[in-house]
C-alpha positions as protocol buffer text, in pm:
chain_id: "A"
residue {
  index: 1
  type: MET
  ca { x: 4696 y: 2187 z: 487 }
}
residue {
  index: 2
  type: THR
  ca { x: 4952 y: 2265 z: 760 }
}
residue {
  index: 3
  type: LEU
  ca { x: 5213 y: 1994 z: 805 }
}
residue {
  index: 4
  type: ARG
  ca { x: 5421 y: 2150 z: 1081 }
}
residue {
  index: 5
  type: PRO
  ca { x: 5250 y: 2050 z: 1406 }
}
residue {
  index: 6
  type: TYR
  ca { x: 5077 y: 2293 z: 1608 }
}
residue {
  index: 7
  type: ARG
  ca { x: 4879 y: 2042 z: 1820 }
}
residue {
  index: 8
  type: SER
  ca { x: 4963 y: 2206 z: 2153 }
}
residue {
  index: 9
  type: VAL
  ca { x: 5022 y: 2597 z: 2170 }
}
residue {
  index: 10
  type: LEU
  ca { x: 5102 y: 2694 z: 2526 }
}
residue {
  index: 11
  type: TYR
  ca { x: 5077 y: 3045 z: 2675 }
}
residue {
  index: 12
  type: ILE
  ca { x: 5382 y: 3134 z: 2885 }
}
residue {
  index: 13
  type: PRO
  ca { x: 5397 y: 3472 z: 3074 }
}
residue {
  index: 14
  type: GLY
  ca { x: 5702 y: 3661 z: 2960 }
}
residue {
  index: 15
  type: SER
  ca { x: 5746 y: 3792 z: 3315 }
}
residue {
  index: 16
  type: ARG
  ca { x: 5787 y: 3453 z: 3480 }
}
residue {
  index: 17
  type: ALA
  ca { x: 6149 y: 3335 z: 3459 }
}
residue {
  index: 18
  type: ARG
  ca { x: 6071 y: 3006 z: 3608 }
}
residue {
  index: 19
  type: ALA
  ca { x: 5801 y: 2918 z: 3363 }
}
residue {
  index: 20
  type: LEU
  ca { x: 6032 y: 3043 z: 3074 }
}
residue {
  index: 21
  type: GLU
  ca { x: 6290 y: 2800 z: 3197 }
}
residue {
  index: 22
  type: LYS
  ca { x: 6053 y: 2510 z: 3239 }
}
residue {
  index: 23
  type: ALA
  ca { x: 5911 y: 2562 z: 2890 }
}
residue {
  index: 24
  type: ARG
  ca { x: 6238 y: 2448 z: 2730 }
}
residue {
  index: 25
  type: SER
  ca { x: 6159 y: 2085 z: 2831 }
}
residue {
  index: 26
  type: MET
  ca { x: 5779 y: 2079 z: 2786 }
}
residue {
  index: 27
  type: PRO
  ca { x: 5654 y: 1855 z: 2512 }
}
residue {
  index: 28
  type: VAL
  ca { x: 5466 y: 2133 z: 2330 }
}
residue {
  index: 29
  type: ASP
  ca { x: 5462 y: 2208 z: 1956 }
}
residue {
  index: 30
  type: SER
  ca { x: 5449 y: 2577 z: 1998 }
}
residue {
  index: 31
  type: ILE
  ca { x: 5487 y: 2846 z: 2275 }
}
residue {
  index: 32
  type: ILE
  ca { x: 5315 y: 3188 z: 2284 }
}
residue {
  index: 33
  type: PHE
  ca { x: 5539 y: 3407 z: 2505 }
}
residue {
  index: 34
  type: ASP
  ca { x: 5293 y: 3653 z: 2645 }
}
residue {
  index: 35
  type: LEU
  ca { x: 5361 y: 4019 z: 2707 }
}
residue {
  index: 36
  type: GLU
  ca { x: 4988 y: 4108 z: 2699 }
}
residue {
  index: 37
  type: ASP
  ca { x: 4716 y: 3972 z: 2925 }
}
residue {
  index: 38
  type: ALA
  ca { x: 4947 y: 3763 z: 3136 }
}
residue {
  index: 39
  type: VAL
  ca { x: 5171 y: 4050 z: 3250 }
}
residue {
  index: 40
  type: ALA
  ca { x: 5071 y: 4300 z: 3513 }
}
residue {
  index: 41
  type: LEU
  ca { x: 5085 y: 4669 z: 3407 }
}
residue {
  index: 42
  type: GLU
  ca { x: 5375 y: 4736 z: 3646 }
}
residue {
  index: 43
  type: GLU
  ca { x: 5569 y: 4445 z: 3500 }
}
residue {
  index: 44
  type: LYS
  ca { x: 5558 y: 4532 z: 3134 }
}
residue {
  index: 45
  type: ALA
  ca { x: 5908 y: 4667 z: 3109 }
}
residue {
  index: 46
  type: SER
  ca { x: 6071 y: 4400 z: 3324 }
}
residue {
  index: 47
  type: ALA
  ca { x: 5876 y: 4122 z: 3130 }
}
residue {
  index: 48
  type: ARG
  ca { x: 6036 y: 4235 z: 2798 }
}
residue {
  index: 49
  type: ALA
  ca { x: 6374 y: 4220 z: 2951 }
}
residue {
  index: 50
  type: THR
  ca { x: 6320 y: 3872 z: 3106 }
}
residue {
  index: 51
  type: LEU
  ca { x: 6163 y: 3737 z: 2789 }
}
residue {
  index: 52
  type: VAL
  ca { x: 6421 y: 3858 z: 2545 }
}
residue {
  index: 53
  type: GLY
  ca { x: 6703 y: 3732 z: 2772 }
}
residue {
  index: 54
  type: HIS
  ca { x: 6561 y: 3379 z: 2784 }
}
residue {
  index: 55
  type: LEU
  ca { x: 6500 y: 3383 z: 2412 }
}
residue {
  index: 56
  type: LEU
  ca { x: 6859 y: 3493 z: 2344 }
}
residue {
  index: 57
  type: ASP
  ca { x: 6986 y: 3209 z: 2567 }
}
residue {
  index: 58
  type: GLY
  ca { x: 6788 y: 2973 z: 2346 }
}
residue {
  index: 59
  type: GLY
  ca { x: 6719 y: 2610 z: 2435 }
}
residue {
  index: 60
  type: TYR
  ca { x: 6359 y: 2591 z: 2304 }
}
residue {
  index: 61
  type: GLY
  ca { x: 6454 y: 2348 z: 2022 }
}
residue {
  index: 62
  type: VAL
  ca { x: 6242 y: 2320 z: 1716 }
}
residue {
  index: 63
  type: ARG
  ca { x: 5924 y: 2445 z: 1882 }
}
residue {
  index: 64
  type: SER
  ca { x: 5745 y: 2724 z: 1715 }
}
residue {
  index: 65
  type: GLN
  ca { x: 5811 y: 3045 z: 1903 }
}
residue {
  index: 66
  type: ILE
  ca { x: 5558 y: 3328 z: 1892 }
}
residue {
  index: 67
  type: ILE
  ca { x: 5548 y: 3650 z: 2092 }
}
residue {
  index: 68
  type: ARG
  ca { x: 5223 y: 3806 z: 2190 }
}
residue {
  index: 69
  type: ILE
  ca { x: 5276 y: 4189 z: 2228 }
}
residue {
  index: 70
  type: ASN
  ca { x: 5037 y: 4443 z: 2360 }
}
residue {
  index: 71
  type: GLY
  ca { x: 4773 y: 4595 z: 2131 }
}
residue {
  index: 72
  type: LEU
  ca { x: 4814 y: 4878 z: 1888 }
}
residue {
  index: 73
  type: ASP
  ca { x: 4597 y: 5098 z: 2110 }
}
residue {
  index: 74
  type: THR
  ca { x: 4812 y: 5058 z: 2417 }
}
residue {
  index: 75
  type: PRO
  ca { x: 5116 y: 5264 z: 2525 }
}
residue {
  index: 76
  type: TRP
  ca { x: 5339 y: 4951 z: 2530 }
}
residue {
  index: 77
  type: VAL
  ca { x: 5323 y: 4831 z: 2183 }
}
residue {
  index: 78
  type: VAL
  ca { x: 5619 y: 5028 z: 2041 }
}
residue {
  index: 79
  type: GLU
  ca { x: 5848 y: 4938 z: 2329 }
}
residue {
  index: 80
  type: ASP
  ca { x: 5746 y: 4578 z: 2283 }
}
residue {
  index: 81
  type: VAL
  ca { x: 5848 y: 4582 z: 1915 }
}
residue {
  index: 82
  type: VAL
  ca { x: 6175 y: 4754 z: 1989 }
}
residue {
  index: 83
  type: ALA
  ca { x: 6259 y: 4504 z: 2268 }
}
residue {
  index: 84
  type: ILE
  ca { x: 6181 y: 4185 z: 2088 }
}
residue {
  index: 85
  type: ALA
  ca { x: 6365 y: 4277 z: 1764 }
}
residue {
  index: 86
  type: GLU
  ca { x: 6682 y: 4161 z: 1921 }
}
residue {
  index: 87
  type: ALA
  ca { x: 6543 y: 3810 z: 1960 }
}
residue {
  index: 88
  type: ARG
  ca { x: 6453 y: 3785 z: 1587 }
}
residue {
  index: 89
  type: PRO
  ca { x: 6117 y: 3619 z: 1663 }
}
residue {
  index: 90
  type: GLU
  ca { x: 5962 y: 3374 z: 1433 }
}
residue {
  index: 91
  type: ALA
  ca { x: 5618 y: 3531 z: 1464 }
}
residue {
  index: 92
  type: VAL
  ca { x: 5448 y: 3818 z: 1645 }
}
residue {
  index: 93
  type: LEU
  ca { x: 5106 y: 3783 z: 1775 }
}
residue {
  index: 94
  type: LEU
  ca { x: 4883 y: 4093 z: 1761 }
}
residue {
  index: 95
  type: PRO
  ca { x: 4586 y: 4117 z: 1993 }
}
residue {
  index: 96
  type: LYS
  ca { x: 4233 y: 4229 z: 1906 }
}
residue {
  index: 97
  type: VAL
  ca { x: 4281 y: 4248 z: 1526 }
}
residue {
  index: 98
  type: ASP
  ca { x: 3969 y: 4425 z: 1376 }
}
residue {
  index: 99
  type: ASN
  ca { x: 4092 y: 4462 z: 1013 }
}
residue {
  index: 100
  type: ALA
  ca { x: 4381 y: 4406 z: 771 }
}
residue {
  index: 101
  type: GLN
  ca { x: 4499 y: 4761 z: 821 }
}
residue {
  index: 102
  type: MET
  ca { x: 4603 y: 4683 z: 1174 }
}
residue {
  index: 103
  type: ILE
  ca { x: 4828 y: 4399 z: 1027 }
}
residue {
  index: 104
  type: SER
  ca { x: 4977 y: 4649 z: 782 }
}
residue {
  index: 105
  type: GLN
  ca { x: 5032 y: 4902 z: 1067 }
}
residue {
  index: 106
  type: LEU
  ca { x: 5230 y: 4650 z: 1274 }
}
residue {
  index: 107
  type: SER
  ca { x: 5432 y: 4534 z: 972 }
}
residue {
  index: 108
  type: ALA
  ca { x: 5531 y: 4890 z: 898 }
}
residue {
  index: 109
  type: GLU
  ca { x: 5637 y: 4937 z: 1267 }
}
residue {
  index: 110
  type: MET
  ca { x: 5842 y: 4613 z: 1247 }
}
residue {
  index: 111
  type: ASP
  ca { x: 6012 y: 4727 z: 929 }
}
residue {
  index: 112
  type: ARG
  ca { x: 6164 y: 5020 z: 1116 }
}
residue {
  index: 113
  type: TYR
  ca { x: 6405 y: 4780 z: 1305 }
}
residue {
  index: 114
  type: ASP
  ca { x: 6652 y: 4507 z: 1218 }
}
residue {
  index: 115
  type: GLY
  ca { x: 6555 y: 4164 z: 1347 }
}
residue {
  index: 116
  type: PHE
  ca { x: 6209 y: 4116 z: 1175 }
}
residue {
  index: 117
  type: GLU
  ca { x: 6316 y: 4031 z: 815 }
}
residue {
  index: 118
  type: ASN
  ca { x: 6183 y: 3670 z: 850 }
}
residue {
  index: 119
  type: THR
  ca { x: 5910 y: 3736 z: 1115 }
}
residue {
  index: 120
  type: GLN
  ca { x: 5546 y: 3656 z: 1041 }
}
residue {
  index: 121
  type: ILE
  ca { x: 5246 y: 3823 z: 1196 }
}
residue {
  index: 122
  type: TRP
  ca { x: 4974 y: 3624 z: 1365 }
}
residue {
  index: 123
  type: ALA
  ca { x: 4640 y: 3768 z: 1462 }
}
residue {
  index: 124
  type: MET
  ca { x: 4423 y: 3725 z: 1766 }
}
residue {
  index: 125
  type: MET
  ca { x: 4075 y: 3673 z: 1644 }
}
residue {
  index: 126
  type: GLU
  ca { x: 3868 y: 3790 z: 1941 }
}
residue {
  index: 127
  type: THR
  ca { x: 3644 y: 4074 z: 1844 }
}
residue {
  index: 128
  type: PRO
  ca { x: 3314 y: 4064 z: 1656 }
}
residue {
  index: 129
  type: ARG
  ca { x: 3461 y: 4320 z: 1385 }
}
residue {
  index: 130
  type: GLY
  ca { x: 3769 y: 4097 z: 1346 }
}
residue {
  index: 131
  type: ILE
  ca { x: 3550 y: 3784 z: 1289 }
}
residue {
  index: 132
  type: LEU
  ca { x: 3351 y: 3973 z: 1018 }
}
residue {
  index: 133
  type: ASN
  ca { x: 3677 y: 4082 z: 856 }
}
residue {
  index: 134
  type: ALA
  ca { x: 3842 y: 3738 z: 898 }
}
residue {
  index: 135
  type: ALA
  ca { x: 3904 y: 3684 z: 518 }
}
residue {
  index: 136
  type: GLU
  ca { x: 4079 y: 4016 z: 465 }
}
residue {
  index: 137
  type: ILE
  ca { x: 4292 y: 3970 z: 775 }
}
residue {
  index: 138
  type: ALA
  ca { x: 4402 y: 3616 z: 674 }
}
residue {
  index: 139
  type: ASP
  ca { x: 4499 y: 3746 z: 329 }
}
residue {
  index: 140
  type: ALA
  ca { x: 4705 y: 4048 z: 456 }
}
residue {
  index: 141
  type: PRO
  ca { x: 5077 y: 4041 z: 375 }
}
residue {
  index: 142
  type: ARG
  ca { x: 5314 y: 3873 z: 607 }
}
residue {
  index: 143
  type: MET
  ca { x: 5019 y: 3689 z: 789 }
}
residue {
  index: 144
  type: GLY
  ca { x: 5123 y: 3339 z: 912 }
}
residue {
  index: 145
  type: GLY
  ca { x: 4837 y: 3238 z: 1151 }
}
residue {
  index: 146
  type: MET
  ca { x: 4531 y: 3309 z: 1353 }
}
residue {
  index: 147
  type: VAL
  ca { x: 4459 y: 3240 z: 1720 }
}
residue {
  index: 148
  type: MET
  ca { x: 4103 y: 3218 z: 1846 }
}
residue {
  index: 149
  type: GLY
  ca { x: 4054 y: 3435 z: 2155 }
}
residue {
  index: 150
  type: THR
  ca { x: 3732 y: 3267 z: 2260 }
}
residue {
  index: 151
  type: ASN
  ca { x: 3715 y: 3430 z: 2615 }
}
residue {
  index: 152
  type: ASP
  ca { x: 3721 y: 3787 z: 2484 }
}
residue {
  index: 153
  type: LEU
  ca { x: 3493 y: 3700 z: 2194 }
}
residue {
  index: 154
  type: ALA
  ca { x: 3230 y: 3540 z: 2428 }
}
residue {
  index: 155
  type: LYS
  ca { x: 3240 y: 3846 z: 2639 }
}
residue {
  index: 156
  type: ASP
  ca { x: 3185 y: 4081 z: 2356 }
}
residue {
  index: 157
  type: LEU
  ca { x: 2907 y: 3875 z: 2212 }
}
residue {
  index: 158
  type: ASN
  ca { x: 2756 y: 3853 z: 2559 }
}
residue {
  index: 159
  type: THR
  ca { x: 2698 y: 3470 z: 2525 }
}
residue {
  index: 160
  type: ARG
  ca { x: 2627 y: 3242 z: 2815 }
}
residue {
  index: 161
  type: PHE
  ca { x: 2852 y: 2934 z: 2871 }
}
residue {
  index: 162
  type: ASP
  ca { x: 2758 y: 2645 z: 2671 }
}
residue {
  index: 163
  type: PRO
  ca { x: 2984 y: 2324 z: 2676 }
}
residue {
  index: 164
  type: THR
  ca { x: 2898 y: 2265 z: 2308 }
}
residue {
  index: 165
  type: ARG
  ca { x: 3015 y: 2624 z: 2222 }
}
residue {
  index: 166
  type: ALA
  ca { x: 2707 y: 2657 z: 2010 }
}
residue {
  index: 167
  type: PRO
  ca { x: 2706 y: 3048 z: 2036 }
}
residue {
  index: 168
  type: LEU
  ca { x: 3063 y: 3063 z: 1906 }
}
residue {
  index: 169
  type: LEU
  ca { x: 3030 y: 2804 z: 1627 }
}
residue {
  index: 170
  type: ALA
  ca { x: 2951 y: 3050 z: 1350 }
}
residue {
  index: 171
  type: ALA
  ca { x: 3254 y: 3264 z: 1439 }
}
residue {
  index: 172
  type: LEU
  ca { x: 3490 y: 2959 z: 1477 }
}
residue {
  index: 173
  type: SER
  ca { x: 3381 y: 2823 z: 1143 }
}
residue {
  index: 174
  type: HIS
  ca { x: 3416 y: 3156 z: 963 }
}
residue {
  index: 175
  type: CYS
  ca { x: 3780 y: 3193 z: 1090 }
}
residue {
  index: 176
  type: VAL
  ca { x: 3868 y: 2843 z: 986 }
}
residue {
  index: 177
  type: LEU
  ca { x: 3732 y: 2911 z: 644 }
}
residue {
  index: 178
  type: ALA
  ca { x: 3934 y: 3227 z: 609 }
}
residue {
  index: 179
  type: ALA
  ca { x: 4261 y: 3065 z: 734 }
}
residue {
  index: 180
  type: LYS
  ca { x: 4227 y: 2767 z: 509 }
}
residue {
  index: 181
  type: ALA
  ca { x: 4146 y: 2982 z: 202 }
}
residue {
  index: 182
  type: ALA
  ca { x: 4469 y: 3186 z: 268 }
}
residue {
  index: 183
  type: GLY
  ca { x: 4675 y: 2879 z: 351 }
}
residue {
  index: 184
  type: ILE
  ca { x: 4783 y: 2996 z: 705 }
}
residue {
  index: 185
  type: VAL
  ca { x: 4782 y: 2827 z: 1055 }
}
residue {
  index: 186
  type: ILE
  ca { x: 4472 y: 2851 z: 1277 }
}
residue {
  index: 187
  type: VAL
  ca { x: 4460 y: 2736 z: 1640 }
}
residue {
  index: 188
  type: ASP
  ca { x: 4155 y: 2706 z: 1866 }
}
residue {
  index: 189
  type: GLY
  ca { x: 4096 y: 2908 z: 2181 }
}
residue {
  index: 190
  type: VAL
  ca { x: 4172 y: 2799 z: 2534 }
}
residue {
  index: 191
  type: TYR
  ca { x: 3983 y: 2569 z: 2771 }
}
residue {
  index: 192
  type: ASN
  ca { x: 3958 y: 2744 z: 3096 }
}
residue {
  index: 193
  type: ALA
  ca { x: 3903 y: 2442 z: 3328 }
}
residue {
  index: 194
  type: PHE
  ca { x: 4256 y: 2314 z: 3320 }
}
residue {
  index: 195
  type: LYS
  ca { x: 4172 y: 2027 z: 3564 }
}
residue {
  index: 196
  type: ASP
  ca { x: 3885 y: 1900 z: 3360 }
}
residue {
  index: 197
  type: ASP
  ca { x: 4051 y: 1648 z: 3125 }
}
residue {
  index: 198
  type: ALA
  ca { x: 3725 y: 1510 z: 3003 }
}
residue {
  index: 199
  type: GLY
  ca { x: 3594 y: 1845 z: 2896 }
}
residue {
  index: 200
  type: LEU
  ca { x: 3921 y: 1935 z: 2734 }
}
residue {
  index: 201
  type: GLN
  ca { x: 3919 y: 1615 z: 2543 }
}
residue {
  index: 202
  type: ILE
  ca { x: 3568 y: 1689 z: 2410 }
}
residue {
  index: 203
  type: GLU
  ca { x: 3633 y: 2046 z: 2312 }
}
residue {
  index: 204
  type: ALA
  ca { x: 3980 y: 1965 z: 2144 }
}
residue {
  index: 205
  type: ALA
  ca { x: 3809 y: 1689 z: 1936 }
}
residue {
  index: 206
  type: GLN
  ca { x: 3555 y: 1941 z: 1830 }
}
residue {
  index: 207
  type: GLY
  ca { x: 3813 y: 2185 z: 1719 }
}
residue {
  index: 208
  type: ARG
  ca { x: 4003 y: 1915 z: 1542 }
}
residue {
  index: 209
  type: ASP
  ca { x: 3697 y: 1801 z: 1345 }
}
residue {
  index: 210
  type: MET
  ca { x: 3615 y: 2168 z: 1249 }
}
residue {
  index: 211
  type: GLY
  ca { x: 3954 y: 2200 z: 1091 }
}
residue {
  index: 212
  type: PHE
  ca { x: 4175 y: 2371 z: 1353 }
}
residue {
  index: 213
  type: ASP
  ca { x: 4542 y: 2283 z: 1357 }
}
residue {
  index: 214
  type: GLY
  ca { x: 4576 y: 2276 z: 1725 }
}
residue {
  index: 215
  type: LYS
  ca { x: 4457 y: 2435 z: 2057 }
}
residue {
  index: 216
  type: THR
  ca { x: 4590 y: 2711 z: 2278 }
}
residue {
  index: 217
  type: LEU
  ca { x: 4653 y: 2606 z: 2627 }
}
residue {
  index: 218
  type: ILE
  ca { x: 4675 y: 2778 z: 2961 }
}
residue {
  index: 219
  type: HIS
  ca { x: 4844 y: 2501 z: 3175 }
}
residue {
  index: 220
  type: PRO
  ca { x: 5123 y: 2238 z: 3100 }
}
residue {
  index: 221
  type: ALA
  ca { x: 4870 y: 1972 z: 3232 }
}
residue {
  index: 222
  type: GLN
  ca { x: 4668 y: 2016 z: 2915 }
}
residue {
  index: 223
  type: VAL
  ca { x: 4955 y: 1947 z: 2679 }
}
residue {
  index: 224
  type: ALA
  ca { x: 4924 y: 1562 z: 2658 }
}
residue {
  index: 225
  type: ILE
  ca { x: 4557 y: 1568 z: 2558 }
}
residue {
  index: 226
  type: ALA
  ca { x: 4601 y: 1835 z: 2290 }
}
residue {
  index: 227
  type: ASN
  ca { x: 4899 y: 1644 z: 2145 }
}
residue {
  index: 228
  type: GLU
  ca { x: 4697 y: 1322 z: 2126 }
}
residue {
  index: 229
  type: VAL
  ca { x: 4382 y: 1464 z: 1991 }
}
residue {
  index: 230
  type: PHE
  ca { x: 4543 y: 1673 z: 1703 }
}
residue {
  index: 231
  type: ALA
  ca { x: 4793 y: 1398 z: 1615 }
}
residue {
  index: 232
  type: PRO
  ca { x: 4710 y: 1141 z: 1332 }
}
residue {
  index: 233
  type: SER
  ca { x: 4568 y: 829 z: 1493 }
}
residue {
  index: 234
  type: ASP
  ca { x: 4721 y: 485 z: 1437 }
}
residue {
  index: 235
  type: ALA
  ca { x: 4404 y: 401 z: 1233 }
}
residue {
  index: 236
  type: GLU
  ca { x: 4441 y: 715 z: 1021 }
}
residue {
  index: 237
  type: ILE
  ca { x: 4801 y: 645 z: 951 }
}
residue {
  index: 238
  type: ASP
  ca { x: 4722 y: 279 z: 857 }
}
residue {
  index: 239
  type: LEU
  ca { x: 4451 y: 395 z: 632 }
}
residue {
  index: 240
  type: SER
  ca { x: 4667 y: 645 z: 468 }
}
residue {
  index: 241
  type: GLU
  ca { x: 4938 y: 396 z: 395 }
}
residue {
  index: 242
  type: ARG
  ca { x: 4689 y: 145 z: 240 }
}
residue {
  index: 243
  type: GLN
  ca { x: 4519 y: 418 z: 32 }
}
residue {
  index: 244
  type: ILE
  ca { x: 4856 y: 525 z: -119 }
}
residue {
  index: 245
  type: ALA
  ca { x: 4951 y: 171 z: -180 }
}
residue {
  index: 246
  type: ALA
  ca { x: 4618 y: 82 z: -350 }
}
residue {
  index: 247
  type: PHE
  ca { x: 4624 y: 395 z: -551 }
}
residue {
  index: 248
  type: GLU
  ca { x: 4972 y: 340 z: -683 }
}
residue {
  index: 249
  type: ALA
  ca { x: 4881 y: -7 z: -782 }
}
residue {
  index: 250
  type: ALA
  ca { x: 4578 y: 108 z: -967 }
}
residue {
  index: 251
  type: THR
  ca { x: 4768 y: 382 z: -1142 }
}
residue {
  index: 252
  type: ALA
  ca { x: 5020 y: 142 z: -1253 }
}
residue {
  index: 253
  type: GLU
  ca { x: 4739 y: -58 z: -1417 }
}
residue {
  index: 254
  type: GLY
  ca { x: 4607 y: 254 z: -1593 }
}
residue {
  index: 255
  type: LEU
  ca { x: 4321 y: 316 z: -1359 }
}
residue {
  index: 256
  type: GLY
  ca { x: 4237 y: 651 z: -1202 }
}
residue {
  index: 257
  type: VAL
  ca { x: 4079 y: 530 z: -894 }
}
residue {
  index: 258
  type: ALA
  ca { x: 4124 y: 261 z: -626 }
}
residue {
  index: 259
  type: VAL
  ca { x: 3905 y: 96 z: -380 }
}
residue {
  index: 260
  type: VAL
  ca { x: 4003 y: 69 z: -5 }
}
residue {
  index: 261
  type: ASP
  ca { x: 3767 y: -69 z: 262 }
}
residue {
  index: 262
  type: GLY
  ca { x: 3487 y: -53 z: 7 }
}
residue {
  index: 263
  type: LYS
  ca { x: 3534 y: 307 z: -60 }
}
residue {
  index: 264
  type: ILE
  ca { x: 3651 y: 498 z: -371 }
}
residue {
  index: 265
  type: VAL
  ca { x: 4005 y: 646 z: -342 }
}
residue {
  index: 266
  type: GLU
  ca { x: 4091 y: 926 z: -575 }
}
residue {
  index: 267
  type: ASN
  ca { x: 4384 y: 1162 z: -615 }
}
residue {
  index: 268
  type: LEU
  ca { x: 4240 y: 1411 z: -351 }
}
residue {
  index: 269
  type: HIS
  ca { x: 4240 y: 1132 z: -95 }
}
residue {
  index: 270
  type: ILE
  ca { x: 4595 y: 1066 z: -170 }
}
residue {
  index: 271
  type: GLU
  ca { x: 4687 y: 1420 z: -122 }
}
residue {
  index: 272
  type: THR
  ca { x: 4531 y: 1404 z: 224 }
}
residue {
  index: 273
  type: ALA
  ca { x: 4691 y: 1067 z: 306 }
}
residue {
  index: 274
  type: ARG
  ca { x: 5034 y: 1191 z: 213 }
}
residue {
  index: 275
  type: ALA
  ca { x: 4985 y: 1508 z: 425 }
}
residue {
  index: 276
  type: THR
  ca { x: 4871 y: 1279 z: 716 }
}
residue {
  index: 277
  type: LEU
  ca { x: 5185 y: 1067 z: 689 }
}
residue {
  index: 278
  type: ALA
  ca { x: 5408 y: 1378 z: 668 }
}
residue {
  index: 279
  type: LYS
  ca { x: 5252 y: 1537 z: 958 }
}
residue {
  index: 280
  type: ALA
  ca { x: 5300 y: 1203 z: 1164 }
}
residue {
  index: 281
  type: ALA
  ca { x: 5659 y: 1200 z: 1056 }
}
residue {
  index: 282
  type: MET
  ca { x: 5719 y: 1549 z: 1170 }
}
residue {
  index: 283
  type: ILE
  ca { x: 5561 y: 1479 z: 1511 }
}
residue {
  index: 284
  type: ALA
  ca { x: 5769 y: 1170 z: 1553 }
}
residue {
  index: 285
  type: LYS
  ca { x: 6080 y: 1383 z: 1483 }
}
residue {
  index: 286
  type: LEU
  ca { x: 5966 y: 1653 z: 1720 }
}
residue {
  index: 287
  type: GLU
  ca { x: 5908 y: 1391 z: 1991 }
}
residue {
  index: 288
  type: GLY
  ca { x: 6246 y: 1217 z: 1918 }
}
residue {
  index: 289
  type: THR
  ca { x: 6090 y: 889 z: 1816 }
}
residue {
  index: 290
  type: ALA
  ca { x: 6192 y: 894 z: 1453 }
}
């Protein structure tokens, strides 16, 4: 279970200096600094310079910082890797990952330069082949997380829009299973209608209940909803505290189980309860309320 919060993961174009500046004060858990889809072809080189300059200046606090580079099949990927090495990124996000070999290929390229010694690789899961190979991708060396690219995946699958995401549920669930088995982070895809708060609330809750650690976002207006949905609720925190207290009392009496609210509480429930409290504590620290 991932304790570090990844409730809100906001895409920021690497070419937009003003957005990069504003991101320093946004209440997001993680930022994906984008050099791929959000950057026009003629701005690829300038975007690298702009992004690296802002990252070297710092000011992003304890937020997770991930750089999405261009794909391995593009003419920009090597220059991306060379440029961002100076920033010593926490993670590099690779688009359109089809198999574990692509992770190994990127890792080998990163090993050619100083600056990536502690850098993880994250994978965009957005192709049918990648979904089928999710387990091997998740298990690849250096992997730290998966990001669902639901727009590209829906295009490749030729699905029609469905607010319940029924056509994508098999792929989403498959990737959650792969990520959890490998013990890495997995965040849900974006919700395109950034002014539709009710729709975002529903889709984020669906992703949370499926096991995603958070949701990728395309607009700052979506941050508050994602942070709320993917955080432990007051009721969950209260239950966790009562489960731990009851189990510790039962253990002191030589019993292996406790009962809370008419339900059996075993050690597996205590592991979840402690993880819930740890995550709540980390969120409070991140938000400056601890």
